Short mmCIF file of C-alpha atoms and ligand atoms in Angstrom, two decimals:
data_model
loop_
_atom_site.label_atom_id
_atom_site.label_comp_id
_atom_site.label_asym_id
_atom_site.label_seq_id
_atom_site.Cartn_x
_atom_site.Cartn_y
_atom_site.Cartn_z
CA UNK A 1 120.29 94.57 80.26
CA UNK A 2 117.08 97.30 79.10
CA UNK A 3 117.79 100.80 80.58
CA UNK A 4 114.89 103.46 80.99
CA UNK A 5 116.72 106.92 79.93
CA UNK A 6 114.68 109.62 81.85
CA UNK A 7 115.76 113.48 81.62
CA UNK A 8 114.08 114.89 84.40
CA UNK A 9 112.54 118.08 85.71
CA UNK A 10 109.21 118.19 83.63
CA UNK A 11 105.83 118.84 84.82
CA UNK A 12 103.64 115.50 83.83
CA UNK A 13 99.66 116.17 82.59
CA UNK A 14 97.25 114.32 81.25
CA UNK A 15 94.96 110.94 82.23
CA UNK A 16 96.14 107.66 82.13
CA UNK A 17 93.61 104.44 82.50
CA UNK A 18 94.87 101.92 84.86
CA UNK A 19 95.19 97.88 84.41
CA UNK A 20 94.00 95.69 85.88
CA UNK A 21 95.67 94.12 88.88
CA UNK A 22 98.37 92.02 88.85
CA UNK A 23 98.22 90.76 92.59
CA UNK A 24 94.64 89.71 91.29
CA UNK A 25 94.98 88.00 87.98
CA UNK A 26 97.57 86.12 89.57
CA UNK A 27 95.32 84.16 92.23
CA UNK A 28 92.68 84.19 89.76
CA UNK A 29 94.33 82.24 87.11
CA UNK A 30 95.92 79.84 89.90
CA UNK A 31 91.61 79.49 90.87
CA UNK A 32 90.96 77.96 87.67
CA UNK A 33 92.60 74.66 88.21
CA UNK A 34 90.30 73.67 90.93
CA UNK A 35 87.37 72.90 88.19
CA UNK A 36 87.71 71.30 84.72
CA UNK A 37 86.50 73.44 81.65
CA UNK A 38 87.61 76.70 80.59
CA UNK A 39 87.67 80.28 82.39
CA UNK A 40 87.62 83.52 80.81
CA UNK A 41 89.51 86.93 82.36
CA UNK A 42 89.16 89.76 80.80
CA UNK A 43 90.93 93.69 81.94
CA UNK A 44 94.28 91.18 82.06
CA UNK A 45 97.44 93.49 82.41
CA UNK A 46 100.25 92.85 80.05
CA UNK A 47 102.79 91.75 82.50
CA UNK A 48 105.60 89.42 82.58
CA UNK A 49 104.17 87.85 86.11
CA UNK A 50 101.25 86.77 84.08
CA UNK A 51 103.30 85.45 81.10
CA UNK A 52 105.43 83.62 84.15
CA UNK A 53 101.95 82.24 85.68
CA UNK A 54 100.83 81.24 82.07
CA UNK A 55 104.00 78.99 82.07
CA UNK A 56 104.20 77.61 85.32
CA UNK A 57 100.19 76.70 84.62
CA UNK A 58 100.89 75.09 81.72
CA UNK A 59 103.96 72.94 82.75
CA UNK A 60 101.15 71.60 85.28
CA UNK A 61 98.49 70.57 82.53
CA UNK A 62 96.77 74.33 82.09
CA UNK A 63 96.30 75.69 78.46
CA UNK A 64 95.94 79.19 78.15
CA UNK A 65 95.59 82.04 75.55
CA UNK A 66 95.89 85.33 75.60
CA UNK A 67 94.48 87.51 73.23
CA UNK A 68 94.98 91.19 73.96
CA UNK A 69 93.23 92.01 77.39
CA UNK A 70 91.66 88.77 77.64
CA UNK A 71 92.67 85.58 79.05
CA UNK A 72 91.26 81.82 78.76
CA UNK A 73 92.11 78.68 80.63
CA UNK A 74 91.27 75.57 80.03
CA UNK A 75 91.89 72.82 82.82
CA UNK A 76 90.88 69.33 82.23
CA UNK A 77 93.81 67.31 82.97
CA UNK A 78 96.70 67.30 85.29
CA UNK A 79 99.94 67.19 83.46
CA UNK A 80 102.13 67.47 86.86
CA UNK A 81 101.76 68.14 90.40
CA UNK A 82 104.99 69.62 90.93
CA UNK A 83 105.87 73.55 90.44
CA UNK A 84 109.30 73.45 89.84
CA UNK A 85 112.27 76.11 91.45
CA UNK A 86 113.60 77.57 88.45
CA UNK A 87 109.98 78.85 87.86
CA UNK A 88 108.93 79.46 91.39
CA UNK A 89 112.31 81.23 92.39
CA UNK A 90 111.34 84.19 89.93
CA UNK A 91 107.80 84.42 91.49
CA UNK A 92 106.83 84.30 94.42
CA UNK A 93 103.37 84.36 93.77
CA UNK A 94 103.69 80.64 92.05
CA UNK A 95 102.59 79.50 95.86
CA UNK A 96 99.33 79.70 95.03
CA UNK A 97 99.12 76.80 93.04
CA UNK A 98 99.62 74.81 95.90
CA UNK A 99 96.08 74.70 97.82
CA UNK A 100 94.93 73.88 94.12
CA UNK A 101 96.60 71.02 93.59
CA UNK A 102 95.79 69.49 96.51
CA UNK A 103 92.42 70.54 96.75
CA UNK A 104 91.35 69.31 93.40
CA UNK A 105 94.07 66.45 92.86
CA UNK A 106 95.43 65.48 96.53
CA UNK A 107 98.91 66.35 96.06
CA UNK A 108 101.45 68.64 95.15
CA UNK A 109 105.08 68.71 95.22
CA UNK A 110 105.95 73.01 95.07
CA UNK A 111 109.17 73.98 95.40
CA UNK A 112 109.75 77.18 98.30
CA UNK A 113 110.11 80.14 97.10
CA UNK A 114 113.04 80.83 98.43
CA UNK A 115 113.98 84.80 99.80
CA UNK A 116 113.84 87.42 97.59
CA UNK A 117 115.13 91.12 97.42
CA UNK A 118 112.60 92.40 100.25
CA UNK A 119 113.06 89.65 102.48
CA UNK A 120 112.95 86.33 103.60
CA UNK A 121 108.97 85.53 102.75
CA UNK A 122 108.39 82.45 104.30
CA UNK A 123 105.35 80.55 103.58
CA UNK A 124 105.11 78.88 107.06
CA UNK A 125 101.43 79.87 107.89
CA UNK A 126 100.29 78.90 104.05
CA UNK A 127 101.24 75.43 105.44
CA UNK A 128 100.43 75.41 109.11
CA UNK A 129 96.80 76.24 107.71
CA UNK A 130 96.57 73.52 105.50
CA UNK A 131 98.10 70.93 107.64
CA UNK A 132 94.93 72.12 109.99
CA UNK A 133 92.94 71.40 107.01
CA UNK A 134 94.16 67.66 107.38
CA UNK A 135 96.95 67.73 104.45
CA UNK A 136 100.10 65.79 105.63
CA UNK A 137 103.61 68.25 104.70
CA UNK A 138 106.97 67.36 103.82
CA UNK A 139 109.71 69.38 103.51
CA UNK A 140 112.31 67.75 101.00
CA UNK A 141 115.33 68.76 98.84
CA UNK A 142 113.67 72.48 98.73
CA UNK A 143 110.38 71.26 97.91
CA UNK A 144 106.64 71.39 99.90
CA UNK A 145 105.37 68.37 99.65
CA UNK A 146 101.63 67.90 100.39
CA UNK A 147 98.77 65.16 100.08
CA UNK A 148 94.88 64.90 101.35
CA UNK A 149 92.67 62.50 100.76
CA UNK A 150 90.08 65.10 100.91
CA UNK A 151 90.62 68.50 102.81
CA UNK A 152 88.47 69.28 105.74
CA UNK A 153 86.85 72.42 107.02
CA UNK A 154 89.12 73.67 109.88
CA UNK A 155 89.27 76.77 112.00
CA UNK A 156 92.21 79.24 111.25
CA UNK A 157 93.82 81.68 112.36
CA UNK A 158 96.86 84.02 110.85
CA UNK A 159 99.53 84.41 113.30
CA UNK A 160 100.40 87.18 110.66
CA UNK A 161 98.01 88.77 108.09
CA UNK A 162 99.24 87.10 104.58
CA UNK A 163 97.64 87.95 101.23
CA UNK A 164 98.34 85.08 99.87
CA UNK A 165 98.30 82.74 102.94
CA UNK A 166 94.46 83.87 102.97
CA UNK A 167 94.09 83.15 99.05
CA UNK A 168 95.90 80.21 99.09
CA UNK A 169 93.44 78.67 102.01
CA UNK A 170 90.41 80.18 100.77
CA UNK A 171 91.11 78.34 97.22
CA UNK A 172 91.35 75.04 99.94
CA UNK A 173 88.63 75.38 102.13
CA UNK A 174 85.96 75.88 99.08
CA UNK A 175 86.50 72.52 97.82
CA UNK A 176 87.02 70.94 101.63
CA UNK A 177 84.65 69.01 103.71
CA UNK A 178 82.63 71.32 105.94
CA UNK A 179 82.92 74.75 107.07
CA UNK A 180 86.36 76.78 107.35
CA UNK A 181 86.81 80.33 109.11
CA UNK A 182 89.94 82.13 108.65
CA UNK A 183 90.44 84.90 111.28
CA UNK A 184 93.05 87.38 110.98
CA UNK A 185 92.55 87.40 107.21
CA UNK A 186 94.21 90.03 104.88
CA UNK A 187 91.39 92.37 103.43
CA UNK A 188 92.87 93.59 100.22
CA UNK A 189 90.46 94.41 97.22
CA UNK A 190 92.59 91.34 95.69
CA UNK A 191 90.95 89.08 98.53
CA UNK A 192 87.46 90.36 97.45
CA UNK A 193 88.08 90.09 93.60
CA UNK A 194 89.08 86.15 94.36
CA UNK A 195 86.15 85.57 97.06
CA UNK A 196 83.74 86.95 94.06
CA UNK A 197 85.26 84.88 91.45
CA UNK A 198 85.14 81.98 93.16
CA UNK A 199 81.63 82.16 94.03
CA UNK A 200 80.44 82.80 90.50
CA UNK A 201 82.18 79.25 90.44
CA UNK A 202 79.99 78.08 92.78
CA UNK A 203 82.04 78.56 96.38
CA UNK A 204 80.14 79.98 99.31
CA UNK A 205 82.38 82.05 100.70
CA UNK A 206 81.25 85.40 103.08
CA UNK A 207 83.36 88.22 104.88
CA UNK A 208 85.59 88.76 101.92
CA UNK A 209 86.91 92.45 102.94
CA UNK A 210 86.77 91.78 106.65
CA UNK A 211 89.44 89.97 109.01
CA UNK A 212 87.44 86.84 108.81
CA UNK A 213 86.04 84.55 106.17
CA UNK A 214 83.50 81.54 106.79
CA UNK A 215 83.72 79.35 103.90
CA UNK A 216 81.20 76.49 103.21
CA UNK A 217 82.94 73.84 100.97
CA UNK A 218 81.28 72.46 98.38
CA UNK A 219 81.51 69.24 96.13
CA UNK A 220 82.55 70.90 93.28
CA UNK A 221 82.90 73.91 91.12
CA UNK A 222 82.25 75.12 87.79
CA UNK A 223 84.55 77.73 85.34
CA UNK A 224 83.14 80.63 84.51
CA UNK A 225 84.67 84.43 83.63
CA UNK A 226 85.17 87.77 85.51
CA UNK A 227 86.81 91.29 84.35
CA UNK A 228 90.03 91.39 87.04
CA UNK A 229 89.59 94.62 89.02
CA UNK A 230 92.14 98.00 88.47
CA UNK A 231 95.56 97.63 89.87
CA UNK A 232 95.11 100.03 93.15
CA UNK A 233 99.57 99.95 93.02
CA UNK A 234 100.12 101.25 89.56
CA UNK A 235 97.17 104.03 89.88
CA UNK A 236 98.76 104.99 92.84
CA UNK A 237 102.34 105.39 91.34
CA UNK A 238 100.71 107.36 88.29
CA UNK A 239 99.41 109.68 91.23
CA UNK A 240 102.37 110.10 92.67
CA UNK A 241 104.37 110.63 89.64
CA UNK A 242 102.17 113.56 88.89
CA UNK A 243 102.76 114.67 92.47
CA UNK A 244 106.47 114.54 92.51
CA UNK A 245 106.86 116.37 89.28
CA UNK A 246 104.20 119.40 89.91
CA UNK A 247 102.14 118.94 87.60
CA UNK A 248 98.25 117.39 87.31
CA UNK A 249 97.72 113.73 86.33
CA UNK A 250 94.10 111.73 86.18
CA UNK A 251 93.87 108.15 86.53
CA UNK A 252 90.86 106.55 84.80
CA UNK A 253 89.24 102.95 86.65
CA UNK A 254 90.44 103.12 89.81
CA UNK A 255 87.79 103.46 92.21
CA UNK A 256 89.33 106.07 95.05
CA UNK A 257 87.90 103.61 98.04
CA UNK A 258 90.97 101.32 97.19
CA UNK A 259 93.51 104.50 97.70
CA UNK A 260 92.23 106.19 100.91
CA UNK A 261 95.21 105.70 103.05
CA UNK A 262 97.66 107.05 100.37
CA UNK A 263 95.45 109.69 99.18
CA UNK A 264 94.87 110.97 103.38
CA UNK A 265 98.40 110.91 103.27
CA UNK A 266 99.18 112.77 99.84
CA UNK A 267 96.35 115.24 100.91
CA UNK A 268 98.65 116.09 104.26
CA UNK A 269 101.44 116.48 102.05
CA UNK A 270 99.72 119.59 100.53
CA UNK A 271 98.23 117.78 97.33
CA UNK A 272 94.75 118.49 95.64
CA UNK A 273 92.20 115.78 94.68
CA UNK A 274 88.94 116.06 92.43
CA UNK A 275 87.57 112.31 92.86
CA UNK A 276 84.87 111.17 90.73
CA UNK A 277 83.40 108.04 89.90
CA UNK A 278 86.69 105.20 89.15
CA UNK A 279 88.18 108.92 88.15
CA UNK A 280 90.79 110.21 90.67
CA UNK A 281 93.30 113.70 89.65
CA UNK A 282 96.01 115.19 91.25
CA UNK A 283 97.35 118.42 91.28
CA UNK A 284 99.90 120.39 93.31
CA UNK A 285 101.12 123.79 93.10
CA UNK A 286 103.42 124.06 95.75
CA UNK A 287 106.94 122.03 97.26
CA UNK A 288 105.48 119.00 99.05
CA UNK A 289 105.26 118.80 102.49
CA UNK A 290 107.04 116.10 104.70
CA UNK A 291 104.32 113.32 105.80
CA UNK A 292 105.02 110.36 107.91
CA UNK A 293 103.92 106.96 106.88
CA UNK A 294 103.78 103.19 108.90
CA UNK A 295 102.92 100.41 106.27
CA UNK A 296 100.38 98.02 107.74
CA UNK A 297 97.85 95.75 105.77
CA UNK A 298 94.95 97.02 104.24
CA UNK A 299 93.01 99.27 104.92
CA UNK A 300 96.47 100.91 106.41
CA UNK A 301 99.20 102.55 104.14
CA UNK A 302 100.31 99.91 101.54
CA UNK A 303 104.13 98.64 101.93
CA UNK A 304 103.72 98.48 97.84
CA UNK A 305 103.49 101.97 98.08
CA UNK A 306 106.18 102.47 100.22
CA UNK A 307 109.31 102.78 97.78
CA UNK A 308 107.35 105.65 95.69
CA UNK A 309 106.37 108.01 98.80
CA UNK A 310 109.84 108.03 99.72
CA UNK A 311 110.79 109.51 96.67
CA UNK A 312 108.18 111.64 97.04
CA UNK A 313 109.38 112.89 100.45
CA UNK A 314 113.59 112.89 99.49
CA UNK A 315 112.06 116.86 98.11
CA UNK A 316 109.43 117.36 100.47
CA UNK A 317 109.91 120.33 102.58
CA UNK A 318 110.86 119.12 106.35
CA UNK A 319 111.72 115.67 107.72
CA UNK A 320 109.79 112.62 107.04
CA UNK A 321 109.99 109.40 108.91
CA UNK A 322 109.25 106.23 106.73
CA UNK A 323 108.21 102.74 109.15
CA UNK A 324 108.26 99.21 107.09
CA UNK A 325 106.02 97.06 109.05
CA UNK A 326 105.96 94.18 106.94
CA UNK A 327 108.54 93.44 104.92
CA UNK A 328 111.99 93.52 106.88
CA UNK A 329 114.65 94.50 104.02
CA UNK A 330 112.28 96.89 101.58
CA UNK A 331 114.56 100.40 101.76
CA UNK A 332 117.02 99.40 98.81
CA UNK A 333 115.66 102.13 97.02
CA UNK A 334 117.06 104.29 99.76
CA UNK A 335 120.33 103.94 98.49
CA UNK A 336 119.88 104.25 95.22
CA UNK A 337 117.44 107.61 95.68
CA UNK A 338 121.01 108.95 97.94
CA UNK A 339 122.65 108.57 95.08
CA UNK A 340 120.38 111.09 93.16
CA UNK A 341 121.52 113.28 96.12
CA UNK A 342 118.80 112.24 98.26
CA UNK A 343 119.00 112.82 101.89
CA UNK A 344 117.94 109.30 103.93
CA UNK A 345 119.05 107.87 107.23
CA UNK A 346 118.03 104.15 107.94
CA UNK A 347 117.96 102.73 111.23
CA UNK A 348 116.19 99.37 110.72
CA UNK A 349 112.85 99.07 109.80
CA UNK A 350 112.58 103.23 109.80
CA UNK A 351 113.70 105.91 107.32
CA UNK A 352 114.37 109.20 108.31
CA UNK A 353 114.19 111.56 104.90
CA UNK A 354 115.43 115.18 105.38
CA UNK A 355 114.03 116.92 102.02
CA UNK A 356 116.27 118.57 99.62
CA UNK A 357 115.83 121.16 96.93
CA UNK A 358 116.49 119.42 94.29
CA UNK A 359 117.76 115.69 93.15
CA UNK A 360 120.01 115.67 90.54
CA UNK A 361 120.40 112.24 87.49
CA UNK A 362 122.91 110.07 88.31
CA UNK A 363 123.04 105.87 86.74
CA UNK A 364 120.68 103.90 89.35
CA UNK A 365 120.40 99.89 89.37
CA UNK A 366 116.79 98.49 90.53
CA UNK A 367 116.59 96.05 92.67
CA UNK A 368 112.97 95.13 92.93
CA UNK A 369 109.33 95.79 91.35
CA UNK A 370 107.99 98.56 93.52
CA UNK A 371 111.68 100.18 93.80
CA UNK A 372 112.28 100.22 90.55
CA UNK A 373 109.19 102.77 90.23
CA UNK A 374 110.65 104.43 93.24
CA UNK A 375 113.65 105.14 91.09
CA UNK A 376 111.69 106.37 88.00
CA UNK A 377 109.33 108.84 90.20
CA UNK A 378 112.57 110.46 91.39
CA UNK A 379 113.82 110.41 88.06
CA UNK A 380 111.36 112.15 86.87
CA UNK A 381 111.68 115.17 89.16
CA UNK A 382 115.68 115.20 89.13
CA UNK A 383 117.40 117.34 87.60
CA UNK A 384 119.71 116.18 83.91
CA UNK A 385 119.70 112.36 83.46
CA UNK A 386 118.83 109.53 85.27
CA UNK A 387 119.40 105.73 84.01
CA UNK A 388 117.37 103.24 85.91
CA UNK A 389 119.52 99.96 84.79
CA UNK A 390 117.42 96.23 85.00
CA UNK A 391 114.37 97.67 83.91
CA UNK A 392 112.77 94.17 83.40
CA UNK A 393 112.37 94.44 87.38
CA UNK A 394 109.38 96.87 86.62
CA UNK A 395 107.88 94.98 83.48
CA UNK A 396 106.51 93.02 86.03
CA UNK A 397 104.03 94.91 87.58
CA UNK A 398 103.68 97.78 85.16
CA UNK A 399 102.28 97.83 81.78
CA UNK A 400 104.61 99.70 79.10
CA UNK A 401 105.72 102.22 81.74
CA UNK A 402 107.49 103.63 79.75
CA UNK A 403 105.26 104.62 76.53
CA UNK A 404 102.64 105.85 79.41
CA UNK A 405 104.69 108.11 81.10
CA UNK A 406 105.49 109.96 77.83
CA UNK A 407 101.66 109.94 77.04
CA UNK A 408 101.99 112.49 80.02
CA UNK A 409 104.96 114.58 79.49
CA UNK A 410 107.60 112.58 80.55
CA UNK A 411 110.94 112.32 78.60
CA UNK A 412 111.52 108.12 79.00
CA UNK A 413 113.15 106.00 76.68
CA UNK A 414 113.78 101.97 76.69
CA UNK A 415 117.22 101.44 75.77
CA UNK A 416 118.14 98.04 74.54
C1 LIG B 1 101.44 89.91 98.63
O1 LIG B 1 102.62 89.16 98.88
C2 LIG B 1 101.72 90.73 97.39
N1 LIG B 1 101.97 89.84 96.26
C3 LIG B 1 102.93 91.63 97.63
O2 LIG B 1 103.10 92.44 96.49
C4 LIG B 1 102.62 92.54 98.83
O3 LIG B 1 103.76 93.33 99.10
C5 LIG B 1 102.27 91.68 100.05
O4 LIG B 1 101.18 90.80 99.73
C6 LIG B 1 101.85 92.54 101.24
O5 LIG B 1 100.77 93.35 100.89
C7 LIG B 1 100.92 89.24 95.66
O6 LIG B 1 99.77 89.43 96.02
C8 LIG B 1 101.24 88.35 94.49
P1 LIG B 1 102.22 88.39 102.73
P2 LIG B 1 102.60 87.97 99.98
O7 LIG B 1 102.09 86.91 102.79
O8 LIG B 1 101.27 87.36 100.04
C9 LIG B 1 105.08 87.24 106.34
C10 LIG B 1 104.27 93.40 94.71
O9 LIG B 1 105.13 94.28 94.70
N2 LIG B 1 104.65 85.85 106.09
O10 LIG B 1 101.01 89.23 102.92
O11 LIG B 1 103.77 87.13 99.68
C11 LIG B 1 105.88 87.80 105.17
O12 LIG B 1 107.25 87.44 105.29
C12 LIG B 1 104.32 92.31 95.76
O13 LIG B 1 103.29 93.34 93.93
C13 LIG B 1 105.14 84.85 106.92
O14 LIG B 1 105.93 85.10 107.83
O15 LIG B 1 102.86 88.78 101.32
C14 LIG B 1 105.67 89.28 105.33
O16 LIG B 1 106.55 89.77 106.30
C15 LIG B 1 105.57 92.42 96.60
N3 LIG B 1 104.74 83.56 106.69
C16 LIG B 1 104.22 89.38 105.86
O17 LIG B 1 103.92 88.08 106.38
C17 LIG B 1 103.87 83.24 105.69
O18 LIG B 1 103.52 82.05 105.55
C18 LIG B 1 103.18 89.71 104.78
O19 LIG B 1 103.41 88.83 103.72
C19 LIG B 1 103.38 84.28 104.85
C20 LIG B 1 103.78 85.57 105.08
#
């Protein structure tokens, strides 16, 4: 299983450019296979979620290549209608070929996703939504199975903002009969880049960014090609990775309107910005200060940015209390950052951090993408040695880490 060795304690400098967004490549390349012909990405991250996507797409008729940054796929016939568990269990994002499927072929058969480390993650509304929509739903042996003769414009609501419920039933509604509004929609940047790819294919959809979206359907679509906007997440744990370790870091293509919450929040904790255009730097010269956070959906604090302001705050000067609004099991971190000598207290869905003076290495195991960078910011400030163990966990959502990192200061190596 790959370690990352980290010997902590040193101050990280220097710029790093950002990818481009995983959570946005991932709808985007599930987009292609409502229209025949070939699409083009380009800014494509490097990750193994996108190497898992390129699978799973191809298993259901989808040739792609990748050829460093940029990404083609070519749909023109179905292969199979049915995404099956031992690729969907390992990402949960594979639910988005569903409204695809059906949309352009009338049926799919995708297995559920199943829990995973941060909780249960049902995809209940994704199917309430499209059973408005007119699709008929099974649930057998594991598997979703859904059918339309032709999807129809409905009206929607969310019971519960979902990123990729709203993905998932805008991808629907643009190839449905009629209009569709979904209300109580999630307004990520990732909504926004998939609203404005699929109208370059010819969608009509408006109030990307906003809690609702009216979406005109149309008879069909055509490919086309889009540069997949910078991954708000990883510029965010660069940030705080220069934050936690005292030193000055500058993160290159990330425009600073997708980080306001976190920076308002890193700002409180006694941090210093200079923010120019897609050009955000960091510096701090004192101990942190303790900050509480609430997750909520965007614009609010991210929950993907959770895991990496709690490390942050286990040496923050003070008490900081940590709420998880949206996913109910996302602290295992917490135990893992005590064992550094971290000082946490959870009762729930809250976090109580009491910072310490110092954190000292000790052999972690990560249990999740966004805590295993949780585990590698504190790392990096601890004291001696710290082995985060299961390091593919952060290969998918971050981009050689490791060899960036050290581009910065940071002593990190991959140990096989
Ligand atoms: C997306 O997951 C992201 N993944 C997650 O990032 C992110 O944490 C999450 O949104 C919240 O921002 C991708 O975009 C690929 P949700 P998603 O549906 O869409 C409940 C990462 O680290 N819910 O917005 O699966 C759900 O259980 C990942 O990059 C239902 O109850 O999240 C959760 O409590 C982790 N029923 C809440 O809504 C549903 O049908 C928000 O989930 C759907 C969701």
């Amino acid at each position: 299983m790959e370690k990352l060795v980290i010997e902590g304690g040193l101050p990280l400098r220097g710029s790093v450019t950002v990818s481009g967004a995983k959570n946005s490549v991932l709808p985007l390349m599930a987009a292609t296979m409502l229209t025949p012909g070939t699409h083009r990405f380009t800014n494509v991250p490097k990750l193994r979620d996108v190497t898992t996507m390129q699978r799973l797409l191809a298993h259901l008729g989808v040739d792609s290549q990748i050829e460093g940054r940029t990404l083609t796929l070519t749909t023109n016939e179905l292969k199979s209608h049915e995404a099956p568990y031992d690729l969907v269990k390992t990402m949960r994002a594979s639910v988005l070929v569903l409204c695809p499927l059906v949309a352009r072929w009338g049926k799919a058969r995708v297995s559920l996703p199943g829990g995973c480390a941060i909780g249960a993650r049902p995809i209940d509304l994704h199917l309430k939504a499209l059973k408005e929509m007119g699709a008929t739903i099974e649930i057998k042996e594991g598997y979703v199975e859904a059918s339309a003769e032709k999807l129809k414009g409905a009206h929607i609501t969310f019971d519960t903002v979902t990123v990729t419920g709203t993905e998932n039933l805008m991808m629907a509604a643009s190839l449905a009969e009629g209009a569709t509004t979904l209300k109580n929609a999630a307004r990520e940047p990732e909504i926004g880049d998939l609203a404005n790819y699929l109208n370059k294919m010819g969608a009509k959809i408006e109030g990307a960014g906003t809690d609702t979206l009216t979406i005109q359907g149309v008879s069909q679509l055509k490919p086309s090609e889009h540069s997949v906007i910078a991954d708000r997440i990883e510029a965010a744990t660069f940030l705080m990775a220069g934050a936690i370790t005292g030193g000055e870091v500058t993160v290159k293509n990330c425009p600073s309107q997708f980080l306001e919450a976190l920076i308002d929040r890193l700002k409180e904790a006694g941090c210093t910005f200079d923010i120019a255009d897609h050009q955000i730097t960091i510096k701090i010269t004192q101990r942190l200060k303790s900050v509480n956070v609430t997750t909520s959906p965007f614009p609010g604090f991210a929950t993907d940015l959770q895991a990496q302001f709690m490390a942050l705050m286990t040496l923050a000067e003070g008490t900081s209390v940590i709420s998880e609004t949206i996913f109910e099991n996302r602290f295992q971190h917490a135990l893992e950052l005590k064992r550094l000598g971290a000082d946490i207290t959870l009762d729930g869905r809250t976090a109580i951090i009491k910072g310490v003076e110092k954190l000292s290495g000790a052999p972690l195991m990560a249990t999740d993408l966004r805590a295993s960078a949780s585990l590698i910011l504190a790392g990096l400030a601890a004291e001696g040695t710290t082995i985060v163990d299961r390091a593919y966990h952060i290969d998918r959502g971050y981009e050689h880490i490791e060899e960036r990192l050290a581009r910065l200061g940071a002593k990190i190596k991959r140990q096989y």
